Amino acid sequence: MTDRIEKIRQNYVNAKPEISYERAWLWTESYKKTEGLPVCIRSARAFYDCCDQLGVHIFEGELVVGATGEFRKCGILTPEFSWMWVDREMDTFAQRPQDPYLITDQQRAFVREHIFPYWKGKSLEEAFLARLPEDTRRIGVDTGIIDNDSKWRQAVGEVTPDYQDVLFRKGFGGLIKEAQEHIAKLDLCSPEDEEKKDFYESVIWTSKGIIRYANRYGDEAERLAAQEKDPQRAKELRVIAQNCRRVPEHPPESFYEAIQFLWFTQIGGILSENPLSLNPGRFDQYMDPYYEKDLAAGAITEDAALELIEALWLKYSEWVWTISANTADYFAGYNQFQNLTVGGKTRDGHDGTNPITYLALKATEEVRTHQPGLSVRVQADCPKEFLDAITHLVSKGTGFPAIHSDSVGYQMLLNAGYEPEDARDWNNCGCVVPHNRKTGEWTAAVNMNFGSALEYALNQGKSLMTGQLMGLEEKPAGEFSSYEEVKAAFFKQFDNLCRHSVILTVEAQRLHRDMVPRPFLSSCIEHCMACGKDLSRGGAKYNIGPVITGIGLAVTANSLAAVKKLVFEDQVCDMATLVKALQANWEGYEDLRQKAQDCPKYGNDDDYADDIAIEIANHFYDTIHPYKDIFGSHFLTAFMGISNYIPMGRVLGATPDGRKNGEPSSEGVSPYVGTDHSTPLAAMRSTAKVNQEIHSGGTLLNLRLDHNLVATKRGQANLGAMIQTLFSLGGFHVQFNCISSETLRAAQAHPEDYKDLLVRVAGYSTQFVNLSRSMQDAIIARTEHSGF
């Protein structure tokens, strides 16, 4: 790693995230001038005005330029989505336990006086809350039971710009020409063509905007070069200026231009909607041709290419996703979920690994940034060199990479309706969601608390912690006469939560379509341009159904296993006694709790508990999949983990598996913390029994390994064989933490000494010291396997 990159990395590690209001102010002033125009035009004009007037900042030593505001580690505000949570929370931004931000008194006063008053009664959040049915709102707004806060306080994101077929072929200048050609062919007597005209005009505005933004950076680089005393830096600034003149208006001609094009596109997405999961996609597939060409021409070296990749990694990591305290509980660690995928098969079925694949792995190892979220695709016959490089990176303890089965990802997309060639060309979206660059999708539509459904079944529809009726009314649990009756009551409550999850999603979809179109990101998707339709209106080639994410599979399966064994098979206690123990948070029932903890647990290759998990997972799919969204697409299911299992455990009372009030639930298809007593291979075998290919929203397995287990080449080879075994059994994903509990506790005690310590939270890695204490404790509590 060069001195330049280390200097920028140190700034990234040590800087505190700061809030800029500049984008929000420019957006607001633009909207004031465009009253009465179509909403897509208003949004596009606001984007252009933002690109035209936003401050231009080239920071010390940068090779890749472009910033969302005046701060190096910068978050922005998007009042068109929501301003109320900002107004309510910003006085305590710096003190909140998860993802705090710095904001000055002057900034707070400015936004309250000059920005928020305009948006009162006009934001997406206000419209959503006004339209939501009361029974859905009671369990679906900031409750921890079902949650989709990130879909009505924030933008959707969750898209992969198409560099292969759109951006690198045409440039944004080419998109302007294409939009103008489409407009010339329209019949404006047709209402449908009138809508298309509005769409194409919005694309012209956003394309001109991002070109203007880049050219302004070219001007700034030239200005700085003229006054730079260091000849080498002056030369670098002149090259930066040349790059900004060419891209993203024109297709890139060099590796350096392609890297800068990528970041300008990312900046465009951020300024347009502050998105979650704006994915770089299959980085090695579209970047390698530029690298090979420059290498052959002597225009670049491997070291120079690596430095540019590392500079891009740092840019991905420096921008801050600004979110509410509630959302931060579900997406902890300043994570933007910019998932970058390498490896796997090509569209025609050949091995896709290339030199950029390995440079991406090396850059992730060296800079130790939490972004991009590096994912790898592993097929049965992948090169040994690739698998060795993956396990080597695992051994470094950063939680990278996320490792995925190439074939299961392919099957997931086939099941979701993709054509085989597109399914083969999948990349990851956000966390662990198989995705494709020709797609519009809500990959994290709702988080659903499985444990709540069981709690309501056993407690007459009420919350154990508050006593409020939150589910459907049910008879006292003491009147259940069989395990089958308990299970039926659970599934009744479960289905009710599914129904309300769909209501939340469909209402949010309607409002996004009507209020917050996405012209910039729509221009990056091939089929949107071909059909003249925005992403928010179903313009992508694939409009894949929204994903409902299940939280607490292991806790719920373990709890039902305990009910079955303790009450109905071994008759250790009756149902009424078990419920009393739960209501007492196990206080005074310690012997019974120990027996509950000794019951079979999912994650140990024990069919007793595993079969229950399979049944729950299958029922989840069978219940959710028949529902359709506003585009007529079937809903999808997922078991992907973010940090959602912490807030969802916080509202969950004691459970029959021995878990106490408020303790974390379980995430993904992972075992519950500390209950996978056997080997990691046994845990893998349990999770692989779940029919993962039907859960096209993705499945996640988190495991901890003793560092000594993978410290040697032999240990890494064993790990590679274990990964391939998981995938041969039908598993889709696995990731590993390899940091000792001693190191993690030392980081808790002395965070100033561990600022760059990365850990795997769920479907992503982030700095350990940027996690709340409860999140840190949950990671430490995971079983640390010391043998295969």
XYZ file of N, CA and C in Angstrom, residues 311-486:
528
model
N -7.846 3.458 -4.063
C -8.393 4.813 -3.970
C -9.913 4.784 -4.124
N -10.409 3.942 -5.025
C -11.856 3.799 -5.212
C -12.504 3.180 -3.980
N -11.870 2.166 -3.410
C -12.384 1.530 -2.188
C -12.570 2.582 -1.089
N -11.614 3.488 -0.967
C -11.700 4.516 0.073
C -12.827 5.507 -0.215
N -13.048 5.830 -1.474
C -14.170 6.714 -1.812
C -15.499 6.040 -1.467
N -15.618 4.771 -1.792
C -16.837 4.041 -1.423
C -17.077 4.102 0.085
N -16.008 4.085 0.857
C -16.122 4.013 2.312
C -16.335 5.367 2.966
N -15.977 6.437 2.280
C -16.035 7.757 2.913
C -17.435 8.362 2.929
N -18.254 8.049 1.934
C -19.593 8.651 1.985
C -20.430 7.917 3.026
N -21.316 8.659 3.662
C -22.059 8.162 4.815
C -23.549 8.131 4.492
N -24.165 6.988 4.684
C -25.611 6.855 4.502
C -26.296 7.439 5.737
N -27.031 8.536 5.554
C -27.677 9.220 6.674
C -29.028 8.573 6.948
N -29.206 8.040 8.139
C -30.409 7.276 8.457
C -30.891 7.574 9.871
N -32.161 7.276 10.110
C -32.753 7.485 11.427
C -32.156 6.520 12.443
N -32.385 6.796 13.707
C -31.903 5.908 14.766
C -32.518 4.527 14.638
N -33.797 4.481 14.260
C -34.447 3.183 14.083
C -33.799 2.400 12.950
N -33.586 3.054 11.807
C -32.944 2.376 10.682
C -31.528 1.948 11.044
N -30.816 2.778 11.798
C -29.446 2.442 12.192
C -29.400 1.171 13.035
N -30.451 0.905 13.797
C -30.522 -0.340 14.546
C -30.536 -1.551 13.615
N -31.123 -1.381 12.440
C -31.268 -2.491 11.495
C -30.104 -2.580 10.514
N -29.366 -1.471 10.332
C -28.262 -1.427 9.364
C -27.032 -0.805 10.026
N -26.599 -1.348 11.133
C -25.605 -0.692 11.981
C -24.217 -0.654 11.344
N -23.500 0.455 11.620
C -22.086 0.527 11.277
C -21.750 1.401 10.095
N -22.563 2.430 9.818
C -22.327 3.341 8.701
C -22.160 2.576 7.391
N -22.942 1.554 7.233
C -22.749 0.696 6.069
C -23.705 1.084 4.948
N -23.189 1.184 3.736
C -24.010 1.574 2.594
C -24.365 0.394 1.694
N -23.787 -0.787 1.969
C -24.120 -2.015 1.248
C -23.867 -1.889 -0.250
N -22.718 -1.307 -0.589
C -22.307 -1.231 -1.996
C -21.597 -2.541 -2.323
N -22.359 -3.509 -2.800
C -21.833 -4.868 -2.958
C -21.131 -5.013 -4.302
N -19.868 -5.399 -4.226
C -19.035 -5.588 -5.404
C -18.686 -7.064 -5.504
N -18.942 -7.651 -6.670
C -18.841 -9.101 -6.849
C -17.721 -9.452 -7.808
N -16.938 -10.468 -7.444
C -15.909 -10.976 -8.360
C -16.002 -12.505 -8.417
N -15.439 -13.038 -9.496
C -15.437 -14.487 -9.672
C -16.723 -15.003 -10.280
N -16.837 -16.337 -10.327
C -18.022 -16.964 -10.886
C -17.927 -17.142 -12.388
N -18.971 -17.708 -12.946
C -18.989 -17.990 -14.376
C -19.423 -16.765 -15.182
N -19.022 -16.757 -16.426
C -19.431 -15.708 -17.348
C -20.834 -16.013 -17.870
N -21.362 -15.117 -18.663
C -22.705 -15.307 -19.227
C -22.792 -16.573 -20.077
N -21.676 -16.960 -20.702
C -21.706 -18.157 -21.538
C -21.231 -19.409 -20.803
N -20.982 -19.285 -19.490
C -20.706 -20.467 -18.684
C -19.254 -20.802 -18.459
N -18.336 -19.938 -18.879
C -16.917 -20.177 -18.634
C -16.492 -19.547 -17.301
N -15.320 -19.956 -16.808
C -14.790 -19.356 -15.582
C -14.492 -17.884 -15.822
N -14.939 -17.032 -14.909
C -14.810 -15.597 -15.101
C -13.676 -14.948 -14.335
N -12.876 -15.711 -13.605
C -11.789 -15.087 -12.847
C -10.742 -14.518 -13.812
N -10.151 -13.399 -13.420
C -9.150 -12.730 -14.245
C -8.245 -11.912 -13.322
N -7.246 -11.208 -13.839
C -6.342 -10.464 -12.959
C -7.027 -9.464 -12.034
N -8.115 -8.838 -12.478
C -8.811 -7.868 -11.625
C -9.477 -8.565 -10.441
N -9.883 -9.807 -10.616
C -10.442 -10.577 -9.505
C -9.480 -10.567 -8.323
N -8.220 -10.851 -8.621
C -7.216 -10.970 -7.563
C -6.781 -9.602 -7.027
N -6.774 -8.599 -7.892
C -6.450 -7.257 -7.409
C -7.534 -6.743 -6.458
N -8.776 -7.099 -6.727
C -9.862 -6.684 -5.828
C -9.696 -7.329 -4.453
N -9.338 -8.606 -4.429
C -9.097 -9.294 -3.157
C -7.912 -8.661 -2.424
N -6.866 -8.347 -3.170
C -5.671 -7.765 -2.553
C -5.958 -6.374 -2.005
N -6.717 -5.568 -2.746
C -7.055 -4.227 -2.277
C -7.857 -4.290 -0.983
N -8.791 -5.224 -0.903
C -9.600 -5.376 0.307
C -8.739 -5.769 1.493
N -7.760 -6.629 1.265
C -6.854 -7.033 2.341
C -6.000 -5.862 2.809
N -5.538 -5.052 1.877
C -4.588 -4.000 2.238
C -5.252 -2.802 2.910
N -6.345 -2.295 2.351
C -6.881 -1.037 2.880
C -7.788 -1.247 4.091
N -8.355 -2.457 4.225
C -9.197 -2.785 5.388
C -10.306 -1.740 5.590
N -10.993 -1.412 4.504
C -12.160 -0.538 4.566
C -13.417 -1.395 4.620
N -14.510 -0.809 5.123
C -15.740 -1.585 5.229
C -16.544 -1.589 3.933
N -16.124 -0.782 2.966
C -16.758 -0.745 1.666
C -15.670 -0.815 0.597
N -15.980 -1.369 -0.567
C -17.243 -1.999 -0.914
C -17.413 -3.337 -0.208
N -18.661 -3.817 -0.168
C -18.910 -5.152 0.373
C -18.462 -6.183 -0.641
N -17.308 -6.792 -0.406
C -16.727 -7.699 -1.401
C -17.356 -9.080 -1.308
N -17.962 -9.525 -2.400
C -18.546 -10.864 -2.495
C -17.814 -11.662 -3.563
N -17.695 -12.953 -3.330
C -17.088 -13.836 -4.327
C -18.070 -14.940 -4.689
N -18.032 -15.329 -5.955
C -18.835 -16.435 -6.455
C -17.917 -17.628 -6.679
N -18.286 -18.765 -6.084
C -17.440 -19.962 -6.153
C -18.223 -21.081 -6.814
N -17.707 -21.596 -7.921
C -18.323 -22.743 -8.567
C -17.533 -24.007 -8.236
N -18.110 -25.159 -8.515
C -17.491 -26.437 -8.135
C -16.105 -26.594 -8.746
N -15.914 -26.073 -9.955
C -14.621 -26.232 -10.628
C -13.842 -24.924 -10.681
N -14.043 -24.077 -9.673
C -13.325 -22.796 -9.690
C -11.820 -23.038 -9.563
N -10.996 -22.142 -10.085
C -9.542 -22.336 -10.006
C -9.082 -22.451 -8.547
N -8.156 -23.362 -8.308
C -7.611 -23.533 -6.959
C -6.979 -22.228 -6.476
N -6.352 -21.506 -7.382
C -5.719 -20.235 -7.024
C -6.749 -19.267 -6.446
N -7.944 -19.269 -7.020
C -8.998 -18.375 -6.556
C -9.483 -18.777 -5.172
N -9.746 -20.067 -4.975
C -10.212 -20.526 -3.669
C -9.144 -20.275 -2.604
N -7.880 -20.458 -2.966
C -6.793 -20.187 -2.023
C -6.738 -18.702 -1.660
N -6.950 -17.844 -2.636
C -6.933 -16.398 -2.362
C -8.100 -16.002 -1.452
N -9.242 -16.670 -1.628
C -10.410 -16.395 -0.781
C -10.125 -16.781 0.662
N -9.638 -17.996 0.869
C -9.403 -18.449 2.242
C -8.249 -17.681 2.888
N -7.284 -17.243 2.090
C -6.219 -16.387 2.623
C -6.813 -15.090 3.165
N -7.739 -14.476 2.395
C -8.360 -13.240 2.857
C -9.205 -13.494 4.100
N -9.905 -14.614 4.149
C -10.671 -14.964 5.349
C -9.762 -14.984 6.573
N -8.577 -15.544 6.413
C -7.655 -15.703 7.542
C -7.190 -14.372 8.113
N -7.367 -13.285 7.363
C -6.918 -11.972 7.827
C -7.885 -11.360 8.837
N -9.067 -11.967 8.994
C -9.956 -11.570 10.079
C -10.801 -10.349 9.828
N -10.943 -9.906 8.579
C -11.751 -8.718 8.292
C -13.227 -9.059 8.062
N -13.541 -10.342 7.996
C -14.901 -10.745 7.653
C -15.140 -10.799 6.160
N -14.174 -10.368 5.377
C -14.260 -10.449 3.916
C -13.552 -11.693 3.419
N -13.970 -12.230 2.290
C -15.148 -11.830 1.519
C -16.395 -12.605 1.959
N -17.559 -12.152 1.497
C -18.763 -12.982 1.589
C -18.664 -14.017 0.478
N -18.872 -15.281 0.808
C -18.598 -16.379 -0.125
C -19.926 -17.020 -0.534
N -20.134 -17.116 -1.852
C -21.418 -17.560 -2.372
C -21.260 -18.719 -3.352
N -22.251 -19.584 -3.353
C -22.319 -20.675 -4.321
C -22.790 -20.134 -5.664
N -21.967 -20.281 -6.673
C -22.308 -19.817 -8.002
C -23.570 -20.498 -8.519
N -23.671 -21.805 -8.300
C -24.793 -22.572 -8.862
C -26.096 -22.303 -8.129
N -26.055 -22.137 -6.800
C -27.291 -21.864 -6.067
C -27.801 -20.461 -6.397
N -26.892 -19.497 -6.523
C -27.310 -18.157 -6.939
C -27.982 -18.189 -8.299
N -27.434 -18.953 -9.204
C -28.024 -19.133 -10.536
C -29.425 -19.721 -10.425
N -29.590 -20.742 -9.594
C -30.899 -21.382 -9.438
C -31.903 -20.430 -8.804
N -31.445 -19.636 -7.827
C -32.343 -18.656 -7.206
C -32.923 -17.689 -8.232
N -32.088 -17.242 -9.169
C -32.567 -16.290 -10.159
C -33.423 -16.972 -11.220
N -33.109 -18.207 -11.566
C -34.006 -18.947 -12.456
C -35.392 -19.049 -11.831
N -35.438 -19.368 -10.537
C -36.721 -19.487 -9.842
C -37.460 -18.157 -9.789
N -36.717 -17.053 -9.825
C -37.341 -15.724 -9.784
C -37.778 -15.249 -11.160
N -37.484 -16.026 -12.207
C -37.983 -15.697 -13.535
C -36.967 -15.152 -14.515
N -35.675 -15.222 -14.209
C -34.657 -14.727 -15.132
C -34.406 -15.715 -16.272
N -34.018 -15.172 -17.418
C -33.531 -16.005 -18.505
C -32.181 -16.596 -18.100
N -31.852 -17.810 -18.557
C -30.628 -18.482 -18.094
C -29.357 -17.651 -18.237
N -29.185 -16.949 -19.358
C -27.953 -16.180 -19.552
C -27.839 -15.047 -18.534
N -28.955 -14.376 -18.249
C -28.944 -13.315 -17.243
C -28.777 -13.877 -15.842
N -29.393 -15.033 -15.586
C -29.242 -15.671 -14.275
C -27.792 -16.063 -14.035
N -27.107 -16.484 -15.087
C -25.704 -16.871 -14.961
C -24.813 -15.660 -14.691
N -25.293 -14.481 -15.070
C -24.515 -13.248 -14.968
C -24.869 -12.473 -13.694
N -25.143 -13.197 -12.618
C -25.636 -12.525 -11.412
C -24.515 -11.864 -10.612
N -24.913 -10.806 -9.926
C -24.047 -10.165 -8.936
C -24.823 -10.056 -7.636
N -24.136 -9.732 -6.567
C -24.828 -9.569 -5.295
C -25.330 -8.149 -5.139
N -26.472 -8.045 -4.463
C -27.069 -6.755 -4.161
C -27.106 -6.575 -2.654
N -26.551 -5.483 -2.175
C -26.667 -5.147 -0.765
C -25.963 -6.120 0.143
N -26.720 -7.049 0.656
C -26.210 -7.971 1.660
C -25.814 -9.297 1.004
N -26.776 -10.166 0.772
C -26.491 -11.475 0.171
C -27.548 -11.820 -0.872
N -28.021 -10.817 -1.603
C -29.140 -11.038 -2.509
C -28.633 -11.255 -3.935
N -28.874 -12.423 -4.534
C -28.505 -12.607 -5.937
C -29.333 -11.665 -6.811
N -28.705 -11.022 -7.745
C -29.290 -9.858 -8.421
C -28.701 -9.794 -9.819
N -29.187 -8.867 -10.633
C -28.665 -8.690 -11.980
C -28.817 -7.231 -12.367
N -27.924 -6.759 -13.210
C -27.879 -5.339 -13.574
C -29.061 -4.875 -14.417
N -29.931 -5.766 -14.791
C -31.107 -5.395 -15.584
C -32.379 -5.468 -14.743
N -32.236 -5.190 -13.440
C -33.296 -5.489 -12.479
C -33.748 -4.265 -11.706
N -35.046 -4.216 -11.430
C -35.621 -3.338 -10.426
C -36.179 -4.203 -9.313
N -35.764 -3.949 -8.080
C -36.148 -4.857 -6.986
C -36.019 -4.139 -5.652
N -36.895 -4.497 -4.734
C -36.753 -4.081 -3.339
C -36.245 -5.296 -2.572
N -34.948 -5.334 -2.330
C -34.366 -6.538 -1.732
C -34.520 -6.587 -0.217
N -34.870 -5.487 0.402
C -35.073 -5.462 1.856
C -36.370 -4.725 2.138
N -37.482 -5.274 1.637
C -38.766 -4.581 1.727
C -39.265 -4.501 3.164
N -39.219 -5.626 3.879
C -39.686 -5.684 5.272
C -38.848 -6.697 6.030
N -38.491 -6.353 7.260
C -37.923 -7.315 8.210
C -39.067 -7.837 9.078
N -39.185 -9.154 9.204
C -40.315 -9.746 9.921
C -39.808 -10.621 11.064
N -40.335 -10.375 12.261
C -39.881 -11.021 13.484
C -40.637 -12.332 13.702
N -39.999 -13.463 13.372
C -40.637 -14.772 13.545
C -40.971 -15.043 15.012
N -40.076 -14.605 15.905
C -40.283 -14.866 17.325
C -41.556 -14.232 17.851
N -41.934 -13.071 17.293
C -43.165 -12.408 17.727
C -44.381 -13.270 17.445
N -44.389 -13.959 16.308
C -45.533 -14.811 15.970
C -45.713 -15.907 17.012
N -44.605 -16.498 17.464
C -44.710 -17.539 18.491
C -45.111 -16.924 19.827
N -44.582 -15.762 20.142
C -44.945 -15.087 21.392
C -46.445 -14.818 21.445
N -47.017 -14.340 20.370
C -48.447 -14.041 20.357
C -49.286 -15.323 20.428
N -48.795 -16.397 19.816
C -49.514 -17.674 19.886
C -49.593 -18.183 21.324
N -48.523 -17.964 22.096
C -48.451 -18.489 23.464
C -48.964 -17.505 24.511
N -49.247 -16.259 24.109
C -49.628 -15.234 25.082
C -50.902 -14.496 24.661
N -51.825 -15.235 24.049
C -53.147 -14.711 23.689
C -53.079 -13.467 22.800
N -52.094 -13.460 21.910
C -51.939 -12.367 20.966
C -51.231 -11.149 21.513
N -50.756 -11.227 22.745
C -50.180 -10.054 23.402
C -48.660 -10.122 23.479
N -48.061 -8.937 23.594
C -46.629 -8.832 23.836
C -46.327 -9.209 25.276
N -45.330 -10.035 25.479
C -44.920 -10.380 26.841
C -44.333 -9.174 27.564
N -43.725 -8.269 26.832
C -43.011 -7.168 27.472
C -43.913 -5.976 27.780
N -44.989 -5.790 26.998
C -45.856 -4.628 27.217
C -47.276 -5.004 27.619
N -47.676 -6.237 27.341
C -49.048 -6.652 27.627
C -50.061 -6.182 26.601
N -49.614 -5.456 25.566
C -50.530 -4.951 24.545
C -50.892 -6.059 23.556
N -52.120 -5.991 23.051
C -52.543 -6.906 21.998
C -51.899 -6.463 20.695
N -50.993 -7.274 20.177
C -50.258 -6.935 18.960
C -50.555 -7.906 17.826
N -50.970 -9.096 18.173
C -51.313 -10.081 17.162
C -52.794 -10.365 17.165
N -53.162 -11.524 16.658
C -54.554 -11.957 16.675
C -54.887 -12.548 18.038
N -56.136 -12.396 18.454
C -56.551 -12.968 19.734
C -56.429 -14.493 19.681
N -56.030 -15.070 20.811
C -55.820 -16.517 20.888
C -56.239 -16.993 22.269
N -56.627 -18.255 22.369
C -56.993 -18.818 23.663
C -55.750 -18.981 24.532
N -55.912 -19.122 25.841
C -54.755 -19.329 26.720
C -53.950 -20.552 26.294
N -52.638 -20.450 26.382
C -51.773 -21.543 25.929
C -51.998 -22.811 26.729
N -52.437 -22.677 27.983
C -52.695 -23.857 28.802
C -53.778 -24.746 28.236
N -54.564 -24.226 27.287
C -55.637 -25.008 26.691
C -55.195 -25.760 25.438
N -53.944 -25.550 25.020
C -53.446 -26.324 23.878
C -53.232 -27.771 24.315
N -53.756 -28.699 23.549
C -53.697 -30.108 23.948
C -52.670 -30.921 23.175
N -52.024 -30.304 22.166
C -51.030 -31.037 21.385
C -50.025 -30.068 20.784
N -48.895 -30.607 20.401
C -47.890 -29.789 19.719
C -48.440 -29.254 18.404
N -49.213 -30.068 17.694
C -49.786 -29.637 16.427
C -50.688 -28.423 16.619
N -51.379 -28.346 17.739
C -52.248 -27.204 18.011
C -51.407 -25.952 18.279
N -50.308 -26.112 18.994
C -49.393 -24.987 19.217
C -48.848 -24.492 17.885
